[in-house]
């Protein structure tokens, strides 16, 4: 008696949850950065939303997407990291597919949970580099990996070489800079041996307006270094809240915490 098994076209293969095979769209950040820079190029007023820590909160994240899509005044969305909780490949794909429902482009930063298992590699394939930057109008957004604890201090986190390269980057009309990260200075994830050096480095950016962070799962607004640079911490998505920042033409800005 001969037994045969037909797998082709049957979709009966279930890969290990940490397999790392990514189906569907990849390199989201680089594609959306092109959109952001093109669509915001000549705008004097920029308005963006900032969320964070959506891991295992797919329903709340979808509610956020639906809530934001009712507005017509948002240029883009920034996610402060932790799209995954356990580093499972499906977690990145699920969150990508939810965020792809946004009417506006979005970018995602690396969170500490996004580094678990082989998560960093999956994150890079789905979303992109762990350090990146882009321009929206006259403002440079510098997005940094600050999850030093997850790298066991074996890698330069934060990457001062990357920061130095961005400090020297100039664009005609560049007026302001915003720095975003997952874990802020003085958090357990941050390499606090270099916290003061980090702050000195980022204050070299042209007119650093403020910093953004997630990770701590609560609302916070703090002048961490008593130098006038405010760090805005966004609540995790389970709180059903997100930030909206409006960058004004006179180098000022406004912000609000939105409930949904």
mmCIF file of C-alpha atoms in Angstrom:
data_model
loop_
_atom_site.group_PDB
_atom_site.id
_atom_site.type_symbol
_atom_site.label_atom_id
_atom_site.label_comp_id
_atom_site.label_asym_id
_atom_site.label_seq_id
_atom_site.Cartn_x
_atom_site.Cartn_y
_atom_site.Cartn_z
ATOM 1 C CA UNK A 1 0.000 0.000 0.000
ATOM 2 C CA UNK A 2 1.351 3.410 -0.985
ATOM 3 C CA UNK A 3 0.465 6.574 0.879
ATOM 4 C CA UNK A 4 0.943 9.983 -0.688
ATOM 5 C CA UNK A 5 0.503 13.442 0.778
ATOM 6 C CA UNK A 6 -0.251 16.449 -1.387
ATOM 7 C CA UNK A 7 0.802 19.732 0.177
ATOM 8 C CA UNK A 8 0.908 21.968 -2.874
ATOM 9 C CA UNK A 9 -1.837 24.556 -2.769
ATOM 10 C CA UNK A 10 -3.338 23.089 0.396
ATOM 11 C CA UNK A 11 -1.751 25.612 2.792
ATOM 12 C CA UNK A 12 -1.375 22.878 5.385
ATOM 13 C CA UNK A 13 2.158 23.828 6.473
ATOM 14 C CA UNK A 14 2.323 25.665 9.788
ATOM 15 C CA UNK A 15 5.714 27.257 10.371
ATOM 16 C CA UNK A 16 7.288 27.609 13.801
ATOM 17 C CA UNK A 17 6.181 30.903 15.411
ATOM 18 C CA UNK A 18 9.814 32.070 15.455
ATOM 19 C CA UNK A 19 10.508 30.875 11.923
ATOM 20 C CA UNK A 20 10.997 34.414 10.645
ATOM 21 C CA UNK A 21 9.408 33.955 7.221
ATOM 22 C CA UNK A 22 7.594 37.156 6.363
ATOM 23 C CA UNK A 23 4.697 37.180 3.924
ATOM 24 C CA UNK A 24 3.204 40.279 2.405
ATOM 25 C CA UNK A 25 4.548 43.815 2.284
ATOM 26 C CA UNK A 26 8.058 44.529 3.562
ATOM 27 C CA UNK A 27 10.248 47.572 4.275
ATOM 28 C CA UNK A 28 7.289 49.686 5.325
ATOM 29 C CA UNK A 29 9.275 52.610 6.762
ATOM 30 C CA UNK A 30 11.318 53.395 3.674
ATOM 31 C CA UNK A 31 8.230 53.333 1.455
ATOM 32 C CA UNK A 32 6.242 55.545 3.790
ATOM 33 C CA UNK A 33 9.124 57.966 4.324
ATOM 34 C CA UNK A 34 9.060 58.678 0.594
ATOM 35 C CA UNK A 35 5.368 59.491 0.902
ATOM 36 C CA UNK A 36 5.834 61.659 3.998
ATOM 37 C CA UNK A 37 8.658 63.679 2.465
ATOM 38 C CA UNK A 38 6.823 64.187 -0.818
ATOM 39 C CA UNK A 39 3.458 65.059 0.716
ATOM 40 C CA UNK A 40 4.903 67.380 3.383
ATOM 41 C CA UNK A 41 7.610 69.008 1.272
ATOM 42 C CA UNK A 42 6.041 72.445 0.895
ATOM 43 C CA UNK A 43 3.816 72.466 3.973
ATOM 44 C CA UNK A 44 4.396 75.115 6.632
ATOM 45 C CA UNK A 45 2.206 73.399 9.229
ATOM 46 C CA UNK A 46 2.725 69.686 9.939
ATOM 47 C CA UNK A 47 0.403 67.602 12.103
ATOM 48 C CA UNK A 48 1.252 64.042 13.153
ATOM 49 C CA UNK A 49 0.028 61.426 15.624
ATOM 50 C CA UNK A 50 2.245 59.486 18.012
ATOM 51 C CA UNK A 51 1.330 56.097 19.530
ATOM 52 C CA UNK A 52 3.250 53.318 21.238
ATOM 53 C CA UNK A 53 3.236 49.864 22.806
ATOM 54 C CA UNK A 54 0.495 48.190 20.814
ATOM 55 C CA UNK A 55 1.687 44.650 21.573
ATOM 56 C CA UNK A 56 -1.179 42.165 22.030
ATOM 57 C CA UNK A 57 -3.614 45.064 21.654
ATOM 58 C CA UNK A 58 -4.785 44.436 18.105
ATOM 59 C CA UNK A 59 -8.391 45.454 18.779
ATOM 60 C CA UNK A 60 -7.442 48.741 20.429
ATOM 61 C CA UNK A 61 -4.957 49.471 17.644
ATOM 62 C CA UNK A 62 -7.634 48.889 15.016
ATOM 63 C CA UNK A 63 -9.931 51.222 16.952
ATOM 64 C CA UNK A 64 -7.169 53.842 16.882
ATOM 65 C CA UNK A 65 -6.806 53.415 13.111
ATOM 66 C CA UNK A 66 -10.539 53.810 12.589
ATOM 67 C CA UNK A 67 -10.611 56.846 14.875
ATOM 68 C CA UNK A 68 -7.713 58.544 13.110
ATOM 69 C CA UNK A 69 -9.110 57.785 9.676
ATOM 70 C CA UNK A 70 -12.120 59.959 10.497
ATOM 71 C CA UNK A 71 -9.804 62.969 10.543
ATOM 72 C CA UNK A 72 -8.508 64.716 7.447
ATOM 73 C CA UNK A 73 -5.874 66.900 9.111
ATOM 74 C CA UNK A 74 -3.140 64.355 9.974
ATOM 75 C CA UNK A 75 -0.034 64.096 7.793
ATOM 76 C CA UNK A 76 1.442 60.882 9.215
ATOM 77 C CA UNK A 77 1.667 58.584 12.238
ATOM 78 C CA UNK A 78 4.695 57.611 14.298
ATOM 79 C CA UNK A 79 4.704 54.390 16.346
ATOM 80 C CA UNK A 80 7.153 54.533 19.248
ATOM 81 C CA UNK A 81 7.877 50.807 19.285
ATOM 82 C CA UNK A 82 6.750 47.471 20.730
ATOM 83 C CA UNK A 83 4.496 46.173 18.002
ATOM 84 C CA UNK A 84 5.321 42.688 19.312
ATOM 85 C CA UNK A 85 5.296 41.231 22.804
ATOM 86 C CA UNK A 86 7.135 37.926 22.386
ATOM 87 C CA UNK A 87 8.998 38.466 19.121
ATOM 88 C CA UNK A 88 6.674 36.121 17.239
ATOM 89 C CA UNK A 89 6.754 36.596 13.484
ATOM 90 C CA UNK A 90 2.967 36.800 13.292
ATOM 91 C CA UNK A 91 2.910 39.699 15.758
ATOM 92 C CA UNK A 92 4.764 41.956 13.336
ATOM 93 C CA UNK A 93 2.608 40.864 10.417
ATOM 94 C CA UNK A 94 -0.645 41.339 12.338
ATOM 95 C CA UNK A 95 0.329 44.841 13.432
ATOM 96 C CA UNK A 96 1.587 45.754 9.958
ATOM 97 C CA UNK A 97 -1.715 44.698 8.433
ATOM 98 C CA UNK A 98 -3.676 46.763 10.965
ATOM 99 C CA UNK A 99 -1.537 49.878 10.551
ATOM 100 C CA UNK A 100 -1.668 49.514 6.777
ATOM 101 C CA UNK A 101 -5.357 50.405 7.056
ATOM 102 C CA UNK A 102 -4.372 53.971 7.974
ATOM 103 C CA UNK A 103 -5.237 56.592 5.383
ATOM 104 C CA UNK A 104 -1.899 58.294 6.021
ATOM 105 C CA UNK A 105 1.683 56.963 5.969
ATOM 106 C CA UNK A 106 3.280 55.723 9.169
ATOM 107 C CA UNK A 107 6.697 54.720 10.515
ATOM 108 C CA UNK A 108 7.576 52.342 13.349
ATOM 109 C CA UNK A 109 10.484 52.514 15.802
ATOM 110 C CA UNK A 110 12.124 49.478 17.406
ATOM 111 C CA UNK A 111 10.890 48.613 20.901
ATOM 112 C CA UNK A 112 12.548 46.384 23.479
ATOM 113 C CA UNK A 113 9.953 43.607 23.008
ATOM 114 C CA UNK A 114 10.545 43.846 19.269
ATOM 115 C CA UNK A 115 14.098 42.628 19.946
ATOM 116 C CA UNK A 116 13.114 39.368 21.649
ATOM 117 C CA UNK A 117 14.130 36.038 20.088
ATOM 118 C CA UNK A 118 14.864 36.776 16.403
ATOM 119 C CA UNK A 119 12.455 39.712 16.468
ATOM 120 C CA UNK A 120 15.000 42.335 15.463
ATOM 121 C CA UNK A 121 15.559 40.565 12.139
ATOM 122 C CA UNK A 122 11.827 40.248 11.521
ATOM 123 C CA UNK A 123 11.323 43.895 12.460
ATOM 124 C CA UNK A 124 14.002 44.968 9.993
ATOM 125 C CA UNK A 125 12.403 42.907 7.233
ATOM 126 C CA UNK A 126 8.870 44.166 7.878
ATOM 127 C CA UNK A 127 9.559 47.769 8.901
ATOM 128 C CA UNK A 128 13.213 48.623 8.285
ATOM 129 C CA UNK A 129 16.384 49.933 9.923
ATOM 130 C CA UNK A 130 16.499 50.392 13.697
ATOM 131 C CA UNK A 131 17.978 53.898 13.306
ATOM 132 C CA UNK A 132 16.538 56.149 10.618
ATOM 133 C CA UNK A 133 15.546 59.715 9.864
ATOM 134 C CA UNK A 134 13.327 61.692 7.533
ATOM 135 C CA UNK A 135 12.161 65.221 6.825
ATOM 136 C CA UNK A 136 8.589 66.480 7.044
ATOM 137 C CA UNK A 137 8.461 70.021 5.780
ATOM 138 C CA UNK A 138 11.266 71.928 7.493
ATOM 139 C CA UNK A 139 11.573 69.457 10.395
ATOM 140 C CA UNK A 140 14.028 66.587 10.626
ATOM 141 C CA UNK A 141 12.767 63.533 12.529
ATOM 142 C CA UNK A 142 15.564 61.388 13.972
ATOM 143 C CA UNK A 143 14.388 57.949 15.159
ATOM 144 C CA UNK A 144 16.748 55.998 17.400
ATOM 145 C CA UNK A 145 17.149 52.536 18.874
ATOM 146 C CA UNK A 146 17.654 53.097 22.621
ATOM 147 C CA UNK A 147 16.997 49.539 23.831
ATOM 148 C CA UNK A 148 20.505 48.988 25.173
ATOM 149 C CA UNK A 149 19.551 46.291 27.698
ATOM 150 C CA UNK A 150 18.234 44.011 24.949
ATOM 151 C CA UNK A 151 21.604 44.175 23.185
ATOM 152 C CA UNK A 152 23.515 43.333 26.369
ATOM 153 C CA UNK A 153 25.653 46.428 25.738
ATOM 154 C CA UNK A 154 27.425 44.493 22.947
ATOM 155 C CA UNK A 155 26.292 47.012 20.312
ATOM 156 C CA UNK A 156 26.470 50.814 20.311
ATOM 157 C CA UNK A 157 22.994 51.629 21.625
ATOM 158 C CA UNK A 158 22.333 54.466 21.165
ATOM 159 C CA UNK A 159 24.455 54.609 18.025
ATOM 160 C CA UNK A 160 26.499 57.802 18.347
ATOM 161 C CA UNK A 161 28.058 57.318 14.920
ATOM 162 C CA UNK A 162 24.596 57.413 13.372
ATOM 163 C CA UNK A 163 23.674 60.483 15.429
ATOM 164 C CA UNK A 164 26.857 62.263 14.377
ATOM 165 C CA UNK A 165 26.065 61.584 10.737
ATOM 166 C CA UNK A 166 22.572 62.980 11.135
ATOM 167 C CA UNK A 167 23.822 66.106 12.902
ATOM 168 C CA UNK A 168 25.840 66.908 9.794
ATOM 169 C CA UNK A 169 22.948 66.320 7.411
ATOM 170 C CA UNK A 170 21.561 69.498 5.935
ATOM 171 C CA UNK A 171 18.532 70.143 3.770
ATOM 172 C CA UNK A 172 17.576 73.456 2.256
ATOM 173 C CA UNK A 173 14.947 75.001 4.491
ATOM 174 C CA UNK A 174 15.756 72.735 7.477
ATOM 175 C CA UNK A 175 14.698 74.630 10.606
ATOM 176 C CA UNK A 176 13.882 72.187 13.413
ATOM 177 C CA UNK A 177 14.585 68.694 14.731
ATOM 178 C CA UNK A 178 12.555 66.171 16.732
ATOM 179 C CA UNK A 179 14.173 63.060 18.223
ATOM 180 C CA UNK A 180 12.073 59.944 18.841
ATOM 181 C CA UNK A 181 12.996 56.759 20.699
ATOM 182 C CA UNK A 182 11.369 53.851 22.510
ATOM 183 C CA UNK A 183 13.034 53.971 25.934
ATOM 184 C CA UNK A 184 13.971 57.416 27.308
ATOM 185 C CA UNK A 185 17.127 58.261 29.283
ATOM 186 C CA UNK A 186 17.160 57.083 32.912
ATOM 187 C CA UNK A 187 14.902 54.130 32.066
ATOM 188 C CA UNK A 188 16.202 50.630 32.828
ATOM 189 C CA UNK A 189 16.419 49.894 29.095
ATOM 190 C CA UNK A 190 18.638 52.896 28.382
ATOM 191 C CA UNK A 191 22.431 52.818 28.695
ATOM 192 C CA UNK A 192 22.517 55.421 31.433
ATOM 193 C CA UNK A 193 26.320 55.385 31.501
ATOM 194 C CA UNK A 194 26.046 57.610 28.432
ATOM 195 C CA UNK A 195 22.793 59.440 29.205
ATOM 196 C CA UNK A 196 24.431 62.863 29.522
ATOM 197 C CA UNK A 197 26.576 62.316 26.452
ATOM 198 C CA UNK A 198 23.452 61.287 24.559
ATOM 199 C CA UNK A 199 21.659 64.475 25.563
ATOM 200 C CA UNK A 200 24.625 66.599 24.563
ATOM 201 C CA UNK A 201 24.759 64.832 21.190
ATOM 202 C CA UNK A 202 21.119 65.332 20.294
ATOM 203 C CA UNK A 203 21.088 68.980 21.411
ATOM 204 C CA UNK A 204 23.579 69.584 18.598
ATOM 205 C CA UNK A 205 20.749 69.057 16.107
ATOM 206 C CA UNK A 206 19.386 72.234 14.586
ATOM 207 C CA UNK A 207 16.792 73.708 16.948
ATOM 208 C CA UNK A 208 15.894 70.491 18.797
ATOM 209 C CA UNK A 209 12.256 71.148 19.695
ATOM 210 C CA UNK A 210 11.404 68.115 21.838
ATOM 211 C CA UNK A 211 11.810 64.349 22.189
ATOM 212 C CA UNK A 212 9.281 61.527 21.984
ATOM 213 C CA UNK A 213 9.269 58.164 23.722
ATOM 214 C CA UNK A 214 7.027 55.207 24.478
ATOM 215 C CA UNK A 215 7.906 52.147 26.613
ATOM 216 C CA UNK A 216 6.760 53.348 30.032
ATOM 217 C CA UNK A 217 3.064 52.794 29.229
ATOM 218 C CA UNK A 218 1.967 56.062 30.792
ATOM 219 C CA UNK A 219 1.583 59.707 29.965
ATOM 220 C CA UNK A 220 4.633 61.781 30.845
ATOM 221 C CA UNK A 221 5.996 65.221 30.030
ATOM 222 C CA UNK A 222 9.372 65.788 31.599
ATOM 223 C CA UNK A 223 12.403 68.043 31.281
ATOM 224 C CA UNK A 224 14.713 65.123 32.056
ATOM 225 C CA UNK A 225 17.969 67.090 31.915
ATOM 226 C CA UNK A 226 16.673 70.459 33.105
ATOM 227 C CA UNK A 227 17.763 72.000 29.822
ATOM 228 C CA UNK A 228 14.385 72.959 28.405
ATOM 229 C CA UNK A 229 14.079 69.882 26.143
ATOM 230 C CA UNK A 230 10.810 68.138 26.993
ATOM 231 C CA UNK A 231 10.424 64.377 26.633
ATOM 232 C CA UNK A 232 6.836 63.421 25.824
ATOM 233 C CA UNK A 233 5.948 59.866 26.800
ATOM 234 C CA UNK A 234 2.847 58.365 25.204
ATOM 235 C CA UNK A 235 0.578 55.898 27.071
ATOM 236 C CA UNK A 236 0.337 52.356 25.730
ATOM 237 C CA UNK A 237 -2.567 51.817 23.354
ATOM 238 C CA UNK A 238 -4.621 49.966 25.990
ATOM 239 C CA UNK A 239 -5.201 53.383 27.616
ATOM 240 C CA UNK A 240 -6.960 54.325 24.358
ATOM 241 C CA UNK A 241 -4.999 57.561 24.064
ATOM 242 C CA UNK A 242 -2.531 59.053 21.602
ATOM 243 C CA UNK A 243 -0.674 62.306 21.027
ATOM 244 C CA UNK A 244 -1.214 64.766 18.215
ATOM 245 C CA UNK A 245 1.539 67.309 17.607
ATOM 246 C CA UNK A 246 1.111 70.352 15.399
ATOM 247 C CA UNK A 247 4.316 71.975 14.144
ATOM 248 C CA UNK A 248 3.649 75.626 13.383
ATOM 249 C CA UNK A 249 5.250 77.960 10.876
ATOM 250 C CA UNK A 250 6.820 80.169 13.581
ATOM 251 C CA UNK A 251 9.013 77.338 14.959
ATOM 252 C CA UNK A 252 6.513 76.730 17.749
ATOM 253 C CA UNK A 253 4.345 73.692 18.307
ATOM 254 C CA UNK A 254 1.179 72.553 20.019
ATOM 255 C CA UNK A 255 0.176 69.138 21.317
ATOM 256 C CA UNK A 256 -2.865 67.376 22.672
ATOM 257 C CA UNK A 257 -3.659 64.004 24.200
ATOM 258 C CA UNK A 258 -6.577 62.435 22.342
ATOM 259 C CA UNK A 259 -8.962 59.835 23.779
ATOM 260 C CA UNK A 260 -10.647 57.352 21.471
#
